[in-house]
PDB file of N, CA and C in Angstrom:
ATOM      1  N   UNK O   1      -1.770   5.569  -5.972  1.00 84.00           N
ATOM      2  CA  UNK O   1      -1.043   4.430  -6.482  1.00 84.00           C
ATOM      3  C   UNK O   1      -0.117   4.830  -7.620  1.00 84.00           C
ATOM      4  N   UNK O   2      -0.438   5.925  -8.256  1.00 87.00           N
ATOM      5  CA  UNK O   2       0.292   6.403  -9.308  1.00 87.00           C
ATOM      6  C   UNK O   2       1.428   7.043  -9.478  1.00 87.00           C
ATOM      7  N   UNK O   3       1.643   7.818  -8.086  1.00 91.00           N
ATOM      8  CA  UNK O   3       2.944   8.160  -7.069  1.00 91.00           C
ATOM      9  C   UNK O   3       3.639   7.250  -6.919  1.00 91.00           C
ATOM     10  N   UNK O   4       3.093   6.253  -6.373  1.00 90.00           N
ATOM     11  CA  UNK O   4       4.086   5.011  -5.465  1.00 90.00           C
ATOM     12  C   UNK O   4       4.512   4.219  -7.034  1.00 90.00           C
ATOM     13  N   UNK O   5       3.873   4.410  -8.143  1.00 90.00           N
ATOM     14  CA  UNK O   5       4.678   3.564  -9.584  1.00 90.00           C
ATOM     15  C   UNK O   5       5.520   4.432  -9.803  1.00 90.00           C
ATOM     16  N   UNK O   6       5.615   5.663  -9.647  1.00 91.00           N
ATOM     17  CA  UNK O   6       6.337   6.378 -10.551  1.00 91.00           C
ATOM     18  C   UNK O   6       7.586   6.126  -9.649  1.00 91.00           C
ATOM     19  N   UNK O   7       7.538   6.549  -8.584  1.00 91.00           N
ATOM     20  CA  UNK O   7       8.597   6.392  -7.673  1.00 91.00           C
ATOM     21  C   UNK O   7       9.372   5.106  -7.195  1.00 91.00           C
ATOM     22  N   UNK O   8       8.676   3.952  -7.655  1.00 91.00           N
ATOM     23  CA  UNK O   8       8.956   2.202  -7.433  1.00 91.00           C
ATOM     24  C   UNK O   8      10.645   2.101  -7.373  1.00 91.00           C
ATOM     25  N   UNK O   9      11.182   2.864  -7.537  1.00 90.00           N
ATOM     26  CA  UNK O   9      13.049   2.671  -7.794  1.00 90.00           C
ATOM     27  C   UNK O   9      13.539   3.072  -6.235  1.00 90.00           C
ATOM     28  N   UNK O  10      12.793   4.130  -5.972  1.00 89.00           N
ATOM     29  CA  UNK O  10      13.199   4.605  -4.656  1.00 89.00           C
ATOM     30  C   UNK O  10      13.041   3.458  -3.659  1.00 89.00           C
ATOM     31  N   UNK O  11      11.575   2.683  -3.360  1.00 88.00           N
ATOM     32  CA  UNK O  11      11.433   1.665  -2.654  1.00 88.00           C
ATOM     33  C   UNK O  11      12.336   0.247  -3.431  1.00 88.00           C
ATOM     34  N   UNK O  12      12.842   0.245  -4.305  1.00 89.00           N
ATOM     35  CA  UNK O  12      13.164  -0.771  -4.787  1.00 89.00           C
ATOM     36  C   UNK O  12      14.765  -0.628  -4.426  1.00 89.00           C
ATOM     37  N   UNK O  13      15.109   0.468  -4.136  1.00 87.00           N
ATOM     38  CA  UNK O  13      16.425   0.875  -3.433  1.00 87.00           C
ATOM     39  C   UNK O  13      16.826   0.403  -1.683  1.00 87.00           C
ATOM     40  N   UNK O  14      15.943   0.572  -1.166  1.00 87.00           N
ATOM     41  CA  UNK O  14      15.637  -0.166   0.240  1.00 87.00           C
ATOM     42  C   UNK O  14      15.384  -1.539   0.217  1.00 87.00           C
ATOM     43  N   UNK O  15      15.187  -2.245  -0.582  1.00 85.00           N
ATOM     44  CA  UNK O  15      14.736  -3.406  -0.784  1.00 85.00           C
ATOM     45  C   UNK O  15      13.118  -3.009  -0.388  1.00 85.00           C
ATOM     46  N   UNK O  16      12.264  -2.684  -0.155  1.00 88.00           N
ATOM     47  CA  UNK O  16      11.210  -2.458  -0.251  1.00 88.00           C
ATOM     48  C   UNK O  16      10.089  -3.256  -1.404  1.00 88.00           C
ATOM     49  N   UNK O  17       9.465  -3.838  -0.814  1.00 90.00           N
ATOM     50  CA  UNK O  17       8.139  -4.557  -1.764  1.00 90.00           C
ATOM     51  C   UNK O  17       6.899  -3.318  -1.409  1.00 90.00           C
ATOM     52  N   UNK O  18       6.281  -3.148  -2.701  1.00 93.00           N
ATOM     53  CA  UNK O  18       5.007  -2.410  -2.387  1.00 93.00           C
ATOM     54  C   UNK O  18       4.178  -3.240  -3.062  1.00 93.00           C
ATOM     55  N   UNK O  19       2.768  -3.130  -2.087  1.00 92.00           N
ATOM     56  CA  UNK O  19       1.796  -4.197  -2.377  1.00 92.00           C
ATOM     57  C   UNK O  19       0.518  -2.694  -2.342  1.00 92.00           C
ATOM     58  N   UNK O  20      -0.414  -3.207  -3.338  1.00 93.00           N
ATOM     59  CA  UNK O  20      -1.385  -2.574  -2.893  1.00 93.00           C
ATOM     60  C   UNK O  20      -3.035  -3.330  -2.743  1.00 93.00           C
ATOM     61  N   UNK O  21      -3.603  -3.315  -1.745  1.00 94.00           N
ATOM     62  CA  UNK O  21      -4.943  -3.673  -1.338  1.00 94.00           C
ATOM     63  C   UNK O  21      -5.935  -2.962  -1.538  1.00 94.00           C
ATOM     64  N   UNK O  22      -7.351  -3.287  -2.240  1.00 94.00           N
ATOM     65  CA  UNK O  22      -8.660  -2.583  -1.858  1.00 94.00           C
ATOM     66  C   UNK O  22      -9.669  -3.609  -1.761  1.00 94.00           C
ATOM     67  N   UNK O  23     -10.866  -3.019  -1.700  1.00 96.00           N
ATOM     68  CA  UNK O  23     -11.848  -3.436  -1.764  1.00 96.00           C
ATOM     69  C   UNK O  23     -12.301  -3.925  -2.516  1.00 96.00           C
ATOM     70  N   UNK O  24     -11.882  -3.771  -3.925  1.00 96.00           N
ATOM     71  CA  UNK O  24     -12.403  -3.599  -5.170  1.00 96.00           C
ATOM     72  C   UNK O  24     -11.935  -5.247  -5.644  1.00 96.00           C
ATOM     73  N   UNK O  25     -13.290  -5.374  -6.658  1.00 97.00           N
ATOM     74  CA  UNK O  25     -12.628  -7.029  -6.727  1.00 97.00           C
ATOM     75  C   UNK O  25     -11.324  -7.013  -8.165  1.00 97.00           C
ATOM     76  N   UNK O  26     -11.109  -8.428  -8.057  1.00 96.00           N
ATOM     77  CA  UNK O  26     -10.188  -8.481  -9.160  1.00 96.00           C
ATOM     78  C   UNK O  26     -10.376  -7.725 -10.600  1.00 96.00           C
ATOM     79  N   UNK O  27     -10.878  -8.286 -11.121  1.00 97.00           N
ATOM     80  CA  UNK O  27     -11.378  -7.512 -12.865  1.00 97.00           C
ATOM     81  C   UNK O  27     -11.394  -6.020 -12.134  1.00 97.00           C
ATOM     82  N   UNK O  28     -11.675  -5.229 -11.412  1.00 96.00           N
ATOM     83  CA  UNK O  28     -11.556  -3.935 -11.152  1.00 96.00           C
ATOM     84  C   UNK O  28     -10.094  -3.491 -10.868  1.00 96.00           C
ATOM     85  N   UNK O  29      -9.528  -4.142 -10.513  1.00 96.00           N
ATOM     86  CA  UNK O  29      -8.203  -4.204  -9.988  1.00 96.00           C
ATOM     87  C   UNK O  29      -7.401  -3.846 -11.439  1.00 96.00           C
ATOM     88  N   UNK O  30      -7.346  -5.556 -12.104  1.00 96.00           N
ATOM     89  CA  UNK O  30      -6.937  -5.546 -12.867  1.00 96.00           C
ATOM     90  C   UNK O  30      -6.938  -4.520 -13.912  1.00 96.00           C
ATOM     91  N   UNK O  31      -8.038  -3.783 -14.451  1.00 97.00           N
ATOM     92  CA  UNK O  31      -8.486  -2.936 -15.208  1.00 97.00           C
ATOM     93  C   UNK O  31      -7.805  -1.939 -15.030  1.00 97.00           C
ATOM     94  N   UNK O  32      -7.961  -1.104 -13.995  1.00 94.00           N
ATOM     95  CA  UNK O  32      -7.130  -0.600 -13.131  1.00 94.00           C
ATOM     96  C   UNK O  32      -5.735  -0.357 -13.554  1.00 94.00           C
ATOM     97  N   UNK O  33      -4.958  -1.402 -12.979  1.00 95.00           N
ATOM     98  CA  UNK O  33      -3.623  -1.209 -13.225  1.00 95.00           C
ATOM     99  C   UNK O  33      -3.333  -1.728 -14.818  1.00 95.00           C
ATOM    100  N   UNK O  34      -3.816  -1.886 -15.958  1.00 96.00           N
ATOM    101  CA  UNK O  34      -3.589  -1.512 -16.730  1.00 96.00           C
ATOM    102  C   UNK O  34      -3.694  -0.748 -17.557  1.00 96.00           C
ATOM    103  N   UNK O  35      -4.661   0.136 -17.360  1.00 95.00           N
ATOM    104  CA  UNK O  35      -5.259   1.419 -17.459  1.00 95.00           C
ATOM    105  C   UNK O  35      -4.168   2.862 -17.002  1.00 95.00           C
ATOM    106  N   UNK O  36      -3.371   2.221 -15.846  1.00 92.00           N
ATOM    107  CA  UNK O  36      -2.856   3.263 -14.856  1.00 92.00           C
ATOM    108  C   UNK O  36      -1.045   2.714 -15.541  1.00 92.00           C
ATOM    109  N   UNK O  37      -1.036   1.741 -15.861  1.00 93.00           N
ATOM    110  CA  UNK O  37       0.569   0.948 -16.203  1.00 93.00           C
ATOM    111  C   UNK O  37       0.761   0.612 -14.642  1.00 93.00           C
ATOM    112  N   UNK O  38       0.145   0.122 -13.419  1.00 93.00           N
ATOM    113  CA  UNK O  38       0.739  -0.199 -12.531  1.00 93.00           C
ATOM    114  C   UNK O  38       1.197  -1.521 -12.075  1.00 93.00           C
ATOM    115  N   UNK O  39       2.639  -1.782 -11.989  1.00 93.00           N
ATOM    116  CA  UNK O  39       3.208  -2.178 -12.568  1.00 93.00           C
ATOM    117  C   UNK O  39       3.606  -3.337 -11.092  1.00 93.00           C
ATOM    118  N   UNK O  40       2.958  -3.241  -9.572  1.00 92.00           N
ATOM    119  CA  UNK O  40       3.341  -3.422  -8.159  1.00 92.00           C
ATOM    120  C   UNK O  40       2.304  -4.533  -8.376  1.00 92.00           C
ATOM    121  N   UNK O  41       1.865  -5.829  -7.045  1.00 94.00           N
ATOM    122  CA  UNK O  41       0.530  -6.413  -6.992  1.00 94.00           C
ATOM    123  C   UNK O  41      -0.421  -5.637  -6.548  1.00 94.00           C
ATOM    124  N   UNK O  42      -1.555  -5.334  -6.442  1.00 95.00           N
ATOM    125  CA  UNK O  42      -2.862  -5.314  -6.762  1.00 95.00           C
ATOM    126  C   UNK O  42      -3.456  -6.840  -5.681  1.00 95.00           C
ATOM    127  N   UNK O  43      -4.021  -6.317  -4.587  1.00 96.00           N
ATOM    128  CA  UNK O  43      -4.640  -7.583  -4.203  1.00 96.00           C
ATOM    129  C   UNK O  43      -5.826  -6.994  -3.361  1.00 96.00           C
ATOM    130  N   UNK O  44      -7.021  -7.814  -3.573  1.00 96.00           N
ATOM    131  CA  UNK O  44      -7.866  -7.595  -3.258  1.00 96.00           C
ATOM    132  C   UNK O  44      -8.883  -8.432  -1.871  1.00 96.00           C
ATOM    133  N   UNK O  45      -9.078  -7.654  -1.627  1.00 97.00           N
ATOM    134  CA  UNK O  45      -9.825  -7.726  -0.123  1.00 97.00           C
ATOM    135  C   UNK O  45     -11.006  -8.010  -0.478  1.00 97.00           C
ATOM    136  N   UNK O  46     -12.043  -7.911  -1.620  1.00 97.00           N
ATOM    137  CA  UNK O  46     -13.439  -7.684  -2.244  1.00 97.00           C
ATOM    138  C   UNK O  46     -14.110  -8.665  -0.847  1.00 97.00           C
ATOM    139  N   UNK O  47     -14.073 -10.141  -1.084  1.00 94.00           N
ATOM    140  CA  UNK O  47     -14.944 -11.143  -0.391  1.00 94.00           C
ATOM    141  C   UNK O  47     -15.507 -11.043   0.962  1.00 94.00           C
ATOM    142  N   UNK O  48     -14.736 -10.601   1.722  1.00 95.00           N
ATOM    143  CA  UNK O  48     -14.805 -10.632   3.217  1.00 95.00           C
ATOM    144  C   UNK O  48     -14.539  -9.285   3.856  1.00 95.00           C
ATOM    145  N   UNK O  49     -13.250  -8.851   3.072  1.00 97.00           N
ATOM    146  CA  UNK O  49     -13.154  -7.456   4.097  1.00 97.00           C
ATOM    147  C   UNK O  49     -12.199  -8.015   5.209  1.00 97.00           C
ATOM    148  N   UNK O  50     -11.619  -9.225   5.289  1.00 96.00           N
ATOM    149  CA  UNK O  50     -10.480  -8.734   6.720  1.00 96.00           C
ATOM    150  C   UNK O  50      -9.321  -8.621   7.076  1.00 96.00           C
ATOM    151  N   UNK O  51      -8.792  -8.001   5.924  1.00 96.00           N
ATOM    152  CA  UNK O  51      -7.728  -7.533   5.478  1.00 96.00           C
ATOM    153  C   UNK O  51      -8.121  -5.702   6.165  1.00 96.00           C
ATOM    154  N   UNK O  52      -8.476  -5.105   5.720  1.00 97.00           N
ATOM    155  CA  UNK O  52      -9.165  -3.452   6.206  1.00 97.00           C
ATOM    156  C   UNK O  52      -9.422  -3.772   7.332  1.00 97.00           C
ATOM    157  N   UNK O  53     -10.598  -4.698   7.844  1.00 97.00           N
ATOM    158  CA  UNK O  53     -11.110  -4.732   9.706  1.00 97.00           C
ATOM    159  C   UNK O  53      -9.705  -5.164  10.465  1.00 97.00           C
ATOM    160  N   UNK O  54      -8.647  -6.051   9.667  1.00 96.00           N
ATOM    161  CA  UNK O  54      -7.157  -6.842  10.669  1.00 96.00           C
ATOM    162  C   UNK O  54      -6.269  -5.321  11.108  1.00 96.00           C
ATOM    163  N   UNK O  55      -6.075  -4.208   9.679  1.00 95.00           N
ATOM    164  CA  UNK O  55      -5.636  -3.478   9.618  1.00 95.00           C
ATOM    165  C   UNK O  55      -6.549  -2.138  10.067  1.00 95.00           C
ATOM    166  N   UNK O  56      -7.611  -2.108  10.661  1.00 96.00           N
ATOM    167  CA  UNK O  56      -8.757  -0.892  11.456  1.00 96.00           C
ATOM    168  C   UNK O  56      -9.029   0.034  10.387  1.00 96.00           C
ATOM    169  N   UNK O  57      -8.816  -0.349   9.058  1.00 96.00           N
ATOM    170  CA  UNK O  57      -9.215   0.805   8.226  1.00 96.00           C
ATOM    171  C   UNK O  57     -10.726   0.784   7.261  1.00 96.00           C
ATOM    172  N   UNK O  58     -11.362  -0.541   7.973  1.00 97.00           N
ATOM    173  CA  UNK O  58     -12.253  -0.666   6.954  1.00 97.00           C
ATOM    174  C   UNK O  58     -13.455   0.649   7.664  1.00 97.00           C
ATOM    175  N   UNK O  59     -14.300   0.882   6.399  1.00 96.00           N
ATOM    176  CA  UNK O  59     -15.316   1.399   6.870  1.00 96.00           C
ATOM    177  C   UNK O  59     -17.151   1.173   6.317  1.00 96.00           C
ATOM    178  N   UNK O  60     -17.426  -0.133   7.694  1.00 94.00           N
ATOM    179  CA  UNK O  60     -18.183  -0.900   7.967  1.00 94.00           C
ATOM    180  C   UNK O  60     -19.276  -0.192   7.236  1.00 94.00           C
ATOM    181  N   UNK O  61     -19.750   0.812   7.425  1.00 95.00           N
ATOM    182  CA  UNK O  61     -21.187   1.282   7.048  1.00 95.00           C
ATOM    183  C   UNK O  61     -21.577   1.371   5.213  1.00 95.00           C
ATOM    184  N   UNK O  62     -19.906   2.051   4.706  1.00 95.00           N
ATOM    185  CA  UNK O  62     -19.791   2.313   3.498  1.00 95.00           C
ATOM    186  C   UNK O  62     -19.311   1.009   2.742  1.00 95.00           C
ATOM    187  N   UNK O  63     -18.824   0.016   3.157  1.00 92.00           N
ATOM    188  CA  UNK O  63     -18.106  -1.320   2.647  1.00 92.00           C
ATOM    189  C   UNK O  63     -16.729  -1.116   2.055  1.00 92.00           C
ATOM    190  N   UNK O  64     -16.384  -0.350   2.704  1.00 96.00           N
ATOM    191  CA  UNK O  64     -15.021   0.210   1.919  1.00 96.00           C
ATOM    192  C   UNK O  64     -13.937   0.350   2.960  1.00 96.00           C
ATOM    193  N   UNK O  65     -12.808   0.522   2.234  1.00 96.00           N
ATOM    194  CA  UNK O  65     -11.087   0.864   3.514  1.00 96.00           C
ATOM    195  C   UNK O  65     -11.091   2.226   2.855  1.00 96.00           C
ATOM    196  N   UNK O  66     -10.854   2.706   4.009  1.00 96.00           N
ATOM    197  CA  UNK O  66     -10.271   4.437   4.217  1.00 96.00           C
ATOM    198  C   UNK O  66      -8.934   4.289   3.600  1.00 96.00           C
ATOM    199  N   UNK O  67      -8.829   5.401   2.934  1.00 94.00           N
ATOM    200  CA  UNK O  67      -7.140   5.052   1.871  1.00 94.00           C
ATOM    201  C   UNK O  67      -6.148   5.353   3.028  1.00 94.00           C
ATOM    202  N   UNK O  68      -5.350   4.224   3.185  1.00 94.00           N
ATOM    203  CA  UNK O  68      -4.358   4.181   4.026  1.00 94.00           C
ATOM    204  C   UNK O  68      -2.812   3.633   3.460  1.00 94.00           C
ATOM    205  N   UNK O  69      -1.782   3.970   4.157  1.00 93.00           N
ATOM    206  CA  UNK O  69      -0.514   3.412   3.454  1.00 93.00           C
ATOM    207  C   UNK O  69      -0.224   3.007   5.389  1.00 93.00           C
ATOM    208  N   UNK O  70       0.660   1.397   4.727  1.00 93.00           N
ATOM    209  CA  UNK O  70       1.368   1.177   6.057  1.00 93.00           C
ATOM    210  C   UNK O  70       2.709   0.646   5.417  1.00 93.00           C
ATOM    211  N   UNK O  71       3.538   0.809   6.222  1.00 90.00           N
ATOM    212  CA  UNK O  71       5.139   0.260   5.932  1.00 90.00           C
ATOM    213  C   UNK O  71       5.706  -0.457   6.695  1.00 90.00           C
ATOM    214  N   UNK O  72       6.071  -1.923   6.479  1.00 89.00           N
ATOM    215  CA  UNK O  72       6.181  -3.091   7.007  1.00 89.00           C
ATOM    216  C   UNK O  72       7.296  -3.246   6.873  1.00 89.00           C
ATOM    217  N   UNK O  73       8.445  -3.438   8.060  1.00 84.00           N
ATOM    218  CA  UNK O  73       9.762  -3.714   8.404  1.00 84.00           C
ATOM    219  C   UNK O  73       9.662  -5.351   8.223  1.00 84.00           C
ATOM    220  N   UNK O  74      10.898  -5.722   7.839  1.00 83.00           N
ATOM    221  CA  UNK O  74      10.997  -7.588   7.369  1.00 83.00           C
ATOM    222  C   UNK O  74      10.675  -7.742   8.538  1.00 83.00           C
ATOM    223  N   UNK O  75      10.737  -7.740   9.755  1.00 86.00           N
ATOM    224  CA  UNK O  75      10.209  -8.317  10.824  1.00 86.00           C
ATOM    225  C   UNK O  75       8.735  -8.351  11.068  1.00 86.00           C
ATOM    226  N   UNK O  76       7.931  -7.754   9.998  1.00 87.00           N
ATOM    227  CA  UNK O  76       6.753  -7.152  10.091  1.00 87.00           C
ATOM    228  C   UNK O  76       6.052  -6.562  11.488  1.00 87.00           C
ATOM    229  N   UNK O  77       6.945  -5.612  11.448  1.00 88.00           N
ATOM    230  CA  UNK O  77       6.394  -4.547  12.641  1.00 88.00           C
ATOM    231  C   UNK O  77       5.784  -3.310  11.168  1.00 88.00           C
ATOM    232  N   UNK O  78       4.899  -3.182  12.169  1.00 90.00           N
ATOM    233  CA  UNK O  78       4.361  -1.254  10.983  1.00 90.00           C
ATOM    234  C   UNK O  78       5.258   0.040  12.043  1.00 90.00           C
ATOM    235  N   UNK O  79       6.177   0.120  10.561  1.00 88.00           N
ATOM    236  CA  UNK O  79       7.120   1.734  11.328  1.00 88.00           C
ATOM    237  C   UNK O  79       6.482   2.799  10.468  1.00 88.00           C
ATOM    238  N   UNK O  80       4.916   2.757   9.692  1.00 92.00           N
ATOM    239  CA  UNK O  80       4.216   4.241   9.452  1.00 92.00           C
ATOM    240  C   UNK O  80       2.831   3.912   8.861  1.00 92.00           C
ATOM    241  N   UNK O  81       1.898   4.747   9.179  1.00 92.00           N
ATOM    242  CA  UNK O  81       1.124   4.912   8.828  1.00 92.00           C
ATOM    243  C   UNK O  81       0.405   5.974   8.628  1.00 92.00           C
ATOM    244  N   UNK O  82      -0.349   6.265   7.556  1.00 92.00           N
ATOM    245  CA  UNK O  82      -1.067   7.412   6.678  1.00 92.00           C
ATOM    246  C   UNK O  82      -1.969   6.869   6.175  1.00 92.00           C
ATOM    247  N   UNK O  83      -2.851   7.520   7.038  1.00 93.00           N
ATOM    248  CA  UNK O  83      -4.417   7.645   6.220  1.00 93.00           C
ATOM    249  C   UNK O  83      -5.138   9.056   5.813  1.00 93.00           C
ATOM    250  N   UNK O  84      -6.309   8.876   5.205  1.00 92.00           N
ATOM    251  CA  UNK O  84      -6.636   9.386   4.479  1.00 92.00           C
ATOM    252  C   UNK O  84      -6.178  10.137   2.875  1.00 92.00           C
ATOM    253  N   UNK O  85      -6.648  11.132   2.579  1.00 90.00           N
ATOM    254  CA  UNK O  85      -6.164  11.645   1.433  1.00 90.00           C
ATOM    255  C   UNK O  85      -4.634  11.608   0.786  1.00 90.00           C
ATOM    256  N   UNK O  86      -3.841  12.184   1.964  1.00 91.00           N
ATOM    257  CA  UNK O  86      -2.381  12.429   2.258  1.00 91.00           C
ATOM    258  C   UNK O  86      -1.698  10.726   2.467  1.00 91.00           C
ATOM    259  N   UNK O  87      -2.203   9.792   2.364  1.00 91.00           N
ATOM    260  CA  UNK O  87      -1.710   8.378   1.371  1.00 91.00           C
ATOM    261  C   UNK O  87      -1.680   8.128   0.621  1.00 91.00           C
ATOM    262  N   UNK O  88      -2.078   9.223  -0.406  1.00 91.00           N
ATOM    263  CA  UNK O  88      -1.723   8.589  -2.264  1.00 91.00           C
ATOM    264  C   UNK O  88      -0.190   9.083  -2.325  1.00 91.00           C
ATOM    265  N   UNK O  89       0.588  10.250  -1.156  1.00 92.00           N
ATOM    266  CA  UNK O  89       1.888  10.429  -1.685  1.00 92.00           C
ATOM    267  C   UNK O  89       2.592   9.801  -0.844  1.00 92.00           C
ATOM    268  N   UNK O  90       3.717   9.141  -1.870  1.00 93.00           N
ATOM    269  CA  UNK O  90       4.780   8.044  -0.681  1.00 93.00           C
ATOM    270  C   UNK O  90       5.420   8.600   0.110  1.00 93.00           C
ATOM    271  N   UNK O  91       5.814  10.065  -0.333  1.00 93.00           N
ATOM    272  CA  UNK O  91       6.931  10.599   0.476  1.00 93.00           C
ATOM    273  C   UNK O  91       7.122  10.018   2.151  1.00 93.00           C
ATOM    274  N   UNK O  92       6.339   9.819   2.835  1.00 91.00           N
ATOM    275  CA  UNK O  92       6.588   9.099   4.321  1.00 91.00           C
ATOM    276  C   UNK O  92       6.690   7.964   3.926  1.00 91.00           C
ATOM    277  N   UNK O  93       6.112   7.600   3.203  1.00 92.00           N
ATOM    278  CA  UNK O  93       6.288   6.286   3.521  1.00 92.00           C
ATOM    279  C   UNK O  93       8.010   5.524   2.728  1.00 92.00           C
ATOM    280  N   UNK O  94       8.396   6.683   1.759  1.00 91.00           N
ATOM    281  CA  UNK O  94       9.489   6.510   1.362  1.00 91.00           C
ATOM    282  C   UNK O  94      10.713   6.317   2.221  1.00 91.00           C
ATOM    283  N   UNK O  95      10.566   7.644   3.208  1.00 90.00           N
ATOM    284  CA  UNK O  95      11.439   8.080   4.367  1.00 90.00           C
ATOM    285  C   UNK O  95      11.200   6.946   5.271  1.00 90.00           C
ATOM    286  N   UNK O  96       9.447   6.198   5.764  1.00 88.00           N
ATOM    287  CA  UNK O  96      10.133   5.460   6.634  1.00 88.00           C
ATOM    288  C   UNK O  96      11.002   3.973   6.579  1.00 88.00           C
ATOM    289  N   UNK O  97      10.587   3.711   4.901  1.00 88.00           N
ATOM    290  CA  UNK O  97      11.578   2.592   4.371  1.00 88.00           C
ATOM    291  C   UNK O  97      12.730   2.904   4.664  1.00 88.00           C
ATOM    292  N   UNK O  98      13.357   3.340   4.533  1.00 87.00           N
ATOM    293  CA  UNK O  98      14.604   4.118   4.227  1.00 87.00           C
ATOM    294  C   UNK O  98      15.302   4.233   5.462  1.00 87.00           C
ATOM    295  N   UNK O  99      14.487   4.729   6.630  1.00 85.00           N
ATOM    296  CA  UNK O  99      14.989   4.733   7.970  1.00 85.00           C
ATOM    297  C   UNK O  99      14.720   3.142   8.517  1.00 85.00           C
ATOM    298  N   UNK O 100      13.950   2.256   8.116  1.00 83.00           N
ATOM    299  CA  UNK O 100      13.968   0.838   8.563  1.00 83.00           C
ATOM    300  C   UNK O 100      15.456   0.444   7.958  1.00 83.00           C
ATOM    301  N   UNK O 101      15.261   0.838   6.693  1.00 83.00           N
ATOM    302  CA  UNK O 101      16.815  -0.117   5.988  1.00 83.00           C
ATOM    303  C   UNK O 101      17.964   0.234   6.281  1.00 83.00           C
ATOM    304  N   UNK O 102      17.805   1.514   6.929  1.00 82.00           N
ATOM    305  CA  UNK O 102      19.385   2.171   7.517  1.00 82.00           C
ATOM    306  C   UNK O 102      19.663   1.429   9.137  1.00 82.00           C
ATOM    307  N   UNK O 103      18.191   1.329   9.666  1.00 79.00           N
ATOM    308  CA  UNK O 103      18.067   0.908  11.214  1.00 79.00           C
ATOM    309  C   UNK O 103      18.923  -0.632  10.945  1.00 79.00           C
ATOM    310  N   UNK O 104      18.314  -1.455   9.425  1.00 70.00           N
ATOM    311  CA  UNK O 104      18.383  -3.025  10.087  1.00 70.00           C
ATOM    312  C   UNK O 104      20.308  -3.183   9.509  1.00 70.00           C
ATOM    313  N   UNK O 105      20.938  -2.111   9.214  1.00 65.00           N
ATOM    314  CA  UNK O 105      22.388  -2.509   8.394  1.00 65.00           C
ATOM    315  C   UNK O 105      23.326  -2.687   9.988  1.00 65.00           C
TER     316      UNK O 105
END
């Protein structure tokens, strides 16, 4: 998440909104991003979980979402996805903003 703040100009260049989701409830959240200066929403999945099960990333046994990044075209189609470890850096997900906003001109 600390990548995707630092870099927020690049997506904010595409018109790009970045949202970020966990598990974790609010006051954790919150703490969080002020702790970190993150500066994007913060929304949380804590109650239910079906936000992670809508998106296949939850993981049922552990109560948790596998760290994933997805990138949502205004039409809300997903043109990328990255999971695991290699989703804390935007770089794809930068590029595939970037190729949506060049696709929709």
């Amino acid at each position: 998440m600390l990548a995707y703040q630092s870099g927020i100009a690049k997506f904010d260049a595409t018109e790009t909104k970045v949202f970020g989701i966990s598990t974790d409830n609010t006051p954790s959240q919150k703490e969080f991003a002020a702790k970190n200066n993150v500066q994007f929403p913060l929304l949380s999945d804590f109650s239910k979980r079906e936000v992670s099960a809508a998106y296949g990333v939850l993981l049922p046994e552990a109560g948790v979402a596998n760290r994933s990044t997805f990138a949502i075209d205004k039409e809300g189609k997903i043109v990328y996805i990255e999971q695991g470890n290699s989703a804390i850096d935007p770089t794809g997900a930068e590029t595939a903003c970037s190729r949506a906003a060049h696709k929709q001109q």
